[in-house]
C-alpha atoms as a PDB file:
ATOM      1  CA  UNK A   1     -36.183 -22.135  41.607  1.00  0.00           C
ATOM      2  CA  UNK A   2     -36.119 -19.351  39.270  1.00  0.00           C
ATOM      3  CA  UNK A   3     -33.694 -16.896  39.163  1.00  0.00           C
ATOM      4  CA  UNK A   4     -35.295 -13.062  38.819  1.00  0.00           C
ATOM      5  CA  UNK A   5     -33.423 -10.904  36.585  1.00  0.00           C
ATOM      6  CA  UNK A   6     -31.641  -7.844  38.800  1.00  0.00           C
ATOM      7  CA  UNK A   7     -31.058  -4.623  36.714  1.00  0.00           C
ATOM      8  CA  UNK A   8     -28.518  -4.133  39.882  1.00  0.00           C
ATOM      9  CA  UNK A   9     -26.647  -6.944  39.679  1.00  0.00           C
ATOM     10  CA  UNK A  10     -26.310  -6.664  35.476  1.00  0.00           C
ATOM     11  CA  UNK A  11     -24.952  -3.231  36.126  1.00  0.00           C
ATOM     12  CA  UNK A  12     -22.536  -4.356  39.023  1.00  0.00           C
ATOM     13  CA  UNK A  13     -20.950  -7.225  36.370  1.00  0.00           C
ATOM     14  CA  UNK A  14     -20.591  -4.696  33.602  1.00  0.00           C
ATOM     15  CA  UNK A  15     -19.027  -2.536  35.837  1.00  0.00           C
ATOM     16  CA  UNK A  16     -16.478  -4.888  37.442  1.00  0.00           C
ATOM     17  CA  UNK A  17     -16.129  -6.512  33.431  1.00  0.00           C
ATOM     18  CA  UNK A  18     -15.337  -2.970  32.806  1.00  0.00           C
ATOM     19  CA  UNK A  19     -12.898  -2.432  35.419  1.00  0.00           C
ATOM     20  CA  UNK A  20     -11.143  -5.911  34.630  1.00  0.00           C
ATOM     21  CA  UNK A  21     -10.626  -4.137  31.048  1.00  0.00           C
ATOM     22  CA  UNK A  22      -9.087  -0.794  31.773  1.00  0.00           C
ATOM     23  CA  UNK A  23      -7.031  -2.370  34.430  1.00  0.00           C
ATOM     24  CA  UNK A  24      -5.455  -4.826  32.101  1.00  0.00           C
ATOM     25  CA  UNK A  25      -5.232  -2.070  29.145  1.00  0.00           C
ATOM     26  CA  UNK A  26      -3.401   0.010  32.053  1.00  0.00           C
ATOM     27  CA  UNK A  27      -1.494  -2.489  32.688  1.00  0.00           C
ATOM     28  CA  UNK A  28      -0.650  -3.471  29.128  1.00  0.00           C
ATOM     29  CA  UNK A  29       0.324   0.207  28.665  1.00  0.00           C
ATOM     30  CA  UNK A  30       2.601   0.813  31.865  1.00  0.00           C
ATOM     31  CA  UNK A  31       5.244  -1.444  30.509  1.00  0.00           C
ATOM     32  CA  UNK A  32       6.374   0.472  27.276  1.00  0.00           C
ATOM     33  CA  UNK A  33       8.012   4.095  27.125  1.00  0.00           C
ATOM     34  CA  UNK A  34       5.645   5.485  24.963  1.00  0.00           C
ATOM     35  CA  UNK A  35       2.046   5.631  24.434  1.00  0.00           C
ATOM     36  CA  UNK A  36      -0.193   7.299  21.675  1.00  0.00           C
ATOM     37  CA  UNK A  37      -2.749   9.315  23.496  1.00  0.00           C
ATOM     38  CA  UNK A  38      -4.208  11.287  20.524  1.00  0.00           C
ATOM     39  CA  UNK A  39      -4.521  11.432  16.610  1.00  0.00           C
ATOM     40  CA  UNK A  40      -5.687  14.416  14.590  1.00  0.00           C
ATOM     41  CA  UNK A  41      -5.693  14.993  10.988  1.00  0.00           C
ATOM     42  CA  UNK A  42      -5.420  18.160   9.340  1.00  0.00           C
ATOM     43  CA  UNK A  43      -5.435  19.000   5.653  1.00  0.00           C
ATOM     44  CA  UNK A  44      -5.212  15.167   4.590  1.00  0.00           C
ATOM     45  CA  UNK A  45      -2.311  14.512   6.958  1.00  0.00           C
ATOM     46  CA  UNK A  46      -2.324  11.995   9.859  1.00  0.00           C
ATOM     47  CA  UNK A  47      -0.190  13.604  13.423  1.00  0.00           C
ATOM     48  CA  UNK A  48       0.052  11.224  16.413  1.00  0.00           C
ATOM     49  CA  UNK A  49       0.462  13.065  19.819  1.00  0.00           C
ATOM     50  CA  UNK A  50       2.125  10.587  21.684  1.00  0.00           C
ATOM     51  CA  UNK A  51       3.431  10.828  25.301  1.00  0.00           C
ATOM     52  CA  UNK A  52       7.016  10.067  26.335  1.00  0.00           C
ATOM     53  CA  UNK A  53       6.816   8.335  29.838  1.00  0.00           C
ATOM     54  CA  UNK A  54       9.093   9.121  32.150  1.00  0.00           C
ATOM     55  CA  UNK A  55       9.733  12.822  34.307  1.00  0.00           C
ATOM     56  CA  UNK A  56       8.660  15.181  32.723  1.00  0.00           C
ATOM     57  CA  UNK A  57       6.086  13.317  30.339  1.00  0.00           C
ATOM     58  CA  UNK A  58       6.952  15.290  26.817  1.00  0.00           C
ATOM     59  CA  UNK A  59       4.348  15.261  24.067  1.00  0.00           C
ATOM     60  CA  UNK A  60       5.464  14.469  20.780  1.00  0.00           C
ATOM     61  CA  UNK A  61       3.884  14.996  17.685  1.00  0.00           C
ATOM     62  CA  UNK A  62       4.642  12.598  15.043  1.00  0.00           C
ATOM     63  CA  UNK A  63       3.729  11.092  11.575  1.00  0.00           C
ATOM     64  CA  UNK A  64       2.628   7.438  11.537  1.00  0.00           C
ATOM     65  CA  UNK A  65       4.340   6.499   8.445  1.00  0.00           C
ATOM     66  CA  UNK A  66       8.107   7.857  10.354  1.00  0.00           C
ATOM     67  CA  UNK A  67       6.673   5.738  13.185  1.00  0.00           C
ATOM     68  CA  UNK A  68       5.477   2.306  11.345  1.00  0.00           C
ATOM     69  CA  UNK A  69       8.902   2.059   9.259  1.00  0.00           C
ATOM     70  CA  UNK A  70      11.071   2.630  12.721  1.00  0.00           C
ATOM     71  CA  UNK A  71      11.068  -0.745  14.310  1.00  0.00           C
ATOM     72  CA  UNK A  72      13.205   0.839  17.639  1.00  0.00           C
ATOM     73  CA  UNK A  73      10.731   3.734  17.864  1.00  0.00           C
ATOM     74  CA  UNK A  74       7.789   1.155  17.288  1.00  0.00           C
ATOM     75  CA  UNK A  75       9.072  -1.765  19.757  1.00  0.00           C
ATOM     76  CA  UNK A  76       8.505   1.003  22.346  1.00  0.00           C
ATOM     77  CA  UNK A  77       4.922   1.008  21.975  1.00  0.00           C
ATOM     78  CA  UNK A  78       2.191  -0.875  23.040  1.00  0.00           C
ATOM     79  CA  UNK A  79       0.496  -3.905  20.852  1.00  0.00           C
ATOM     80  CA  UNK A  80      -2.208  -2.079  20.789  1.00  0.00           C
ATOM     81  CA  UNK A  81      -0.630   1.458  19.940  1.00  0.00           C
ATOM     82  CA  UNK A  82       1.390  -0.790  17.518  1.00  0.00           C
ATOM     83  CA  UNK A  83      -1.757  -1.845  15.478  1.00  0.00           C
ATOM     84  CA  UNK A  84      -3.253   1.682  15.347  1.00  0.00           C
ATOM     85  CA  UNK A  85      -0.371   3.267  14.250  1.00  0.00           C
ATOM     86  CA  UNK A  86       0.187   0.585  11.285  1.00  0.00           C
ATOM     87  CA  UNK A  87      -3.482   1.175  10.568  1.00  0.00           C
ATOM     88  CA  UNK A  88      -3.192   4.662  10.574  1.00  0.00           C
ATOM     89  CA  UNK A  89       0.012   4.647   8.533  1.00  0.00           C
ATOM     90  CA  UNK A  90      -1.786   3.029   5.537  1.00  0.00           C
ATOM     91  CA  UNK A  91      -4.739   5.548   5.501  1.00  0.00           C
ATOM     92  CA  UNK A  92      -3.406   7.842   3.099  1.00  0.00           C
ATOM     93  CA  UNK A  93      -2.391   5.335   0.649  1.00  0.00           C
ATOM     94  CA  UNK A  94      -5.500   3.640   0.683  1.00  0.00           C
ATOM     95  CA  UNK A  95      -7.201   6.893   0.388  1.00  0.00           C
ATOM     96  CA  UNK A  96      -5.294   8.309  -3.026  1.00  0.00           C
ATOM     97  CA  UNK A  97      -6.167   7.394  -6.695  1.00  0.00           C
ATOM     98  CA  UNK A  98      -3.256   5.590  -7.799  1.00  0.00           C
ATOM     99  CA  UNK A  99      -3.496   5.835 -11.688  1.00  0.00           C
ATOM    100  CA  UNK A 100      -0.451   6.352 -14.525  1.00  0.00           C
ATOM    101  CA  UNK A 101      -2.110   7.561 -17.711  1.00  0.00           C
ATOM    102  CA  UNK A 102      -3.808  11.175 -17.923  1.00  0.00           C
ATOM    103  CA  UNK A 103      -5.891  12.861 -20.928  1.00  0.00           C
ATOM    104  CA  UNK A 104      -4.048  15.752 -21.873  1.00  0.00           C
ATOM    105  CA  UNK A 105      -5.946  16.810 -24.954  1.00  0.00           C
ATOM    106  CA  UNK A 106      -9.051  16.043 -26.628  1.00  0.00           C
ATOM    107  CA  UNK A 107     -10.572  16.234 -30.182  1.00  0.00           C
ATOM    108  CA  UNK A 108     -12.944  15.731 -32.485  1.00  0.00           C
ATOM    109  CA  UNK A 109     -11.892  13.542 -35.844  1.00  0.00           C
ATOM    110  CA  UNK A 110     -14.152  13.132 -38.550  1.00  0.00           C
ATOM    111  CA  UNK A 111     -17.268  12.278 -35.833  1.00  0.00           C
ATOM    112  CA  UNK A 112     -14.867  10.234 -33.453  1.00  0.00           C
ATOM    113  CA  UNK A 113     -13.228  11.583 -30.045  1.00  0.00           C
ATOM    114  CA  UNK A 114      -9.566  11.314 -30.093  1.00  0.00           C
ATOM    115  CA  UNK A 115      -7.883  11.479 -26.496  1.00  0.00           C
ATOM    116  CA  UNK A 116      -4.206  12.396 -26.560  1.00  0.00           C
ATOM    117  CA  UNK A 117      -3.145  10.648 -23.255  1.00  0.00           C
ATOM    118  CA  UNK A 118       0.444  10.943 -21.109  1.00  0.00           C
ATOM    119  CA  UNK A 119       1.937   8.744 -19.237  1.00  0.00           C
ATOM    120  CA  UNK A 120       3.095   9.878 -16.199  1.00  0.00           C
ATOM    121  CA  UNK A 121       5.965   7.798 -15.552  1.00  0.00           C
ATOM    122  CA  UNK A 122       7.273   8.234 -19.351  1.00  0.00           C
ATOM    123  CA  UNK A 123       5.980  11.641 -20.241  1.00  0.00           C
ATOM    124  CA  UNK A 124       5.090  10.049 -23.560  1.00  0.00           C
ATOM    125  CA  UNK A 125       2.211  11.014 -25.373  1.00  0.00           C
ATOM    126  CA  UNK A 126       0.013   9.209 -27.911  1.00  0.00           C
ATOM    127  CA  UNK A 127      -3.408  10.023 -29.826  1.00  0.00           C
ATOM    128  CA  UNK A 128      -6.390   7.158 -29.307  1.00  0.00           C
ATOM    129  CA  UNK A 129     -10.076   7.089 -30.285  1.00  0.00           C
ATOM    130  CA  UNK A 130     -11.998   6.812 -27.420  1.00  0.00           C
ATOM    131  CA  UNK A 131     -14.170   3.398 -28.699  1.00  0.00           C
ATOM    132  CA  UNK A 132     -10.285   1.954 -28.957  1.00  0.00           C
ATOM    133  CA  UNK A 133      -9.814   3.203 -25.216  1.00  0.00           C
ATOM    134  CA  UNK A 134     -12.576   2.151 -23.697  1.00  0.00           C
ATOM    135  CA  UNK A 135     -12.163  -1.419 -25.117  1.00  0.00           C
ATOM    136  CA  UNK A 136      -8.809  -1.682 -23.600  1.00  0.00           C
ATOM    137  CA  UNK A 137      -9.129  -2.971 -20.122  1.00  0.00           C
ATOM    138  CA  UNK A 138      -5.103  -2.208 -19.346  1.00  0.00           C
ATOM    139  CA  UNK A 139      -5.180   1.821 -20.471  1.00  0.00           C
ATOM    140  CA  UNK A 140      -8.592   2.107 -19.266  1.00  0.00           C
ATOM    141  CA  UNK A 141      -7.801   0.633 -15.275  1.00  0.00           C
ATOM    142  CA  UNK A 142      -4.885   3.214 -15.082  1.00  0.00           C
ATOM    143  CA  UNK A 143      -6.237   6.659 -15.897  1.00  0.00           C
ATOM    144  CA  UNK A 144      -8.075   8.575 -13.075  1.00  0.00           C
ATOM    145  CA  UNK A 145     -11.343   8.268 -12.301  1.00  0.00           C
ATOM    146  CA  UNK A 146     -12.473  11.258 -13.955  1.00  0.00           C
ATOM    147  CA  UNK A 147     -10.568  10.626 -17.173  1.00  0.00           C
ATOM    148  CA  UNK A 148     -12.271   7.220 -16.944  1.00  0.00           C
ATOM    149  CA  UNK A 149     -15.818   8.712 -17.082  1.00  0.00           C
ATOM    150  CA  UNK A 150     -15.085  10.953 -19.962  1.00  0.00           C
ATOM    151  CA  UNK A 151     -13.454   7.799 -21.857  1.00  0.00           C
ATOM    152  CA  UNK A 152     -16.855   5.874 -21.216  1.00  0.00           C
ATOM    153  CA  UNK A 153     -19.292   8.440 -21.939  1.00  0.00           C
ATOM    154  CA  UNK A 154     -17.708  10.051 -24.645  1.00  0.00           C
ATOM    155  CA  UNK A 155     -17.223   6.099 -26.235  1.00  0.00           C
ATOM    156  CA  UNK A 156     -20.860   5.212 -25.578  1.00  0.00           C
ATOM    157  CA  UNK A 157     -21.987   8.505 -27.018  1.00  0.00           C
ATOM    158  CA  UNK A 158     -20.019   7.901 -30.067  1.00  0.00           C
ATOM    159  CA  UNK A 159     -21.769   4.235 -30.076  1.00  0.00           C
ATOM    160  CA  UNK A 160     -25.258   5.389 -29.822  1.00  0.00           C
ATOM    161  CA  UNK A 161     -24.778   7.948 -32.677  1.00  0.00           C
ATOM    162  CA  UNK A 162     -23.469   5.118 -34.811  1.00  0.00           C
ATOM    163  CA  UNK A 163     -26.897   2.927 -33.401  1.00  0.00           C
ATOM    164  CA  UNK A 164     -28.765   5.315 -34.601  1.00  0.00           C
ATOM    165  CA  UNK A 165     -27.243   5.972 -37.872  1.00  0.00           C
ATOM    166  CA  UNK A 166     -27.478   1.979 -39.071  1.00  0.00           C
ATOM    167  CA  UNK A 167     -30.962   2.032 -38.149  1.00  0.00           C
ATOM    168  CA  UNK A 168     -31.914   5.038 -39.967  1.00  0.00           C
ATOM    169  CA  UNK A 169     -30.173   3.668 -42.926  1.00  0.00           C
ATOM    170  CA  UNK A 170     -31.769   0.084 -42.295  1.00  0.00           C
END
C-alpha cells in the first residue's frame, strides 16, 4: 500500500525538526556566561553586542579581535559564539591590501616610464623602468593594486610603441 504524501504531516516534522534545533541551541547556550546576540559594523569596524548572563543581563559592546586573543573571555562563550567571533575577528585582515612597495614618483626618460618606488618598511627609495618592474614577479606582487595597474599598463604601452616602431622600420 502506498503511502499519500500529507502537506500536514511534512509541516508537523519540520516543525518538531525545528523545535529539536532551537531547543538544543538553547540548551547549548544556557551553559556559558556570555552569549553574542548581535554584530554591527560601522565605518569598517566589527562591534559584538554581547549579553552578560546573570541579574541584571548587561550588554557589552566589544571588538572581536580583544575577544578571539582572550582565551578566559572566549572559554565563556558558546562553540558556536566561539566560531563566529574567530570568523569575525579575521574579517578585516582578510579584507585589507597587504602590500610593501608604493610609487612615489613617476617620469618620463628618453621614451621609457621610470617609477621611483618606497618601501614602506625601509623608507628607501629607488628609480626603475617600468618594463624592468613589470618583469619582476617579487616587486610587482607587493605594490598595491593600483600601483600594479599603472606598472602593467604603462609597461605594455611602452611595449606596443616599441612593436610598432620595429615594424615600421622592418
Amino acid at each position: 500500500m502506498e503511502e499519500e504524501f500529507s502537506p500536514i504531516r511534512s509541516i508537523g516534522l519540520y516543525v518538531q525538526k525545528f523545535k529539536d534545533v532551537f531547543r538544543k541551541y538553547k540548551l547549548e547556550k544556557s551553559g556559558y556566561r556570555y552569549s553574542l546576540i548581535d554584530v554591527t559594523s560601522q565605518n569598517n569596524e566589527i562591534e559584538l553586542h554581547v549579553i552578560l548572563l546573570g541579574i541584571k543581563k548587561q550588554i557589552l559592546r566589544l571588538k572581536p579581535e580583544d575577544v578571539v586573543y582572550d582565551d578566559e573571555l572566549l572559554s565563556e562563550f558558546s562553540p558556536c559564539d566561539v566560531r563566529a567571533i574567530t570568523y569575525l575577528s579575521f574579517q578585516k585582515y582578510i579584507r585589507q591590501e597587504h602590500y610593501s612597495l608604493v610609487i612615489d614618483k613617476q617620469y618620463i626618460n628618453k621614451g621609457e616610464t621610470i617609477f621611483t618606488v618606497k618601501n614602506l618598511n625601509t623608507s628607501e627609495l629607488f628609480n626603475i623602468d617600468a618594463q624592468k618592474l613589470y618583469q619582476d614577479y617579487d616587486l610587482l606582487i607587493n605594490l598595491s593594486k593600483k600601483d600594479m595597474v599603472t606598472v602593467i599598463s604603462s609597461a605594455v604601452q611602452e611595449q606596443t610603441f616599441l612593436d610598432i616602431k620595429s615594424m615600421e622600420m622592418s
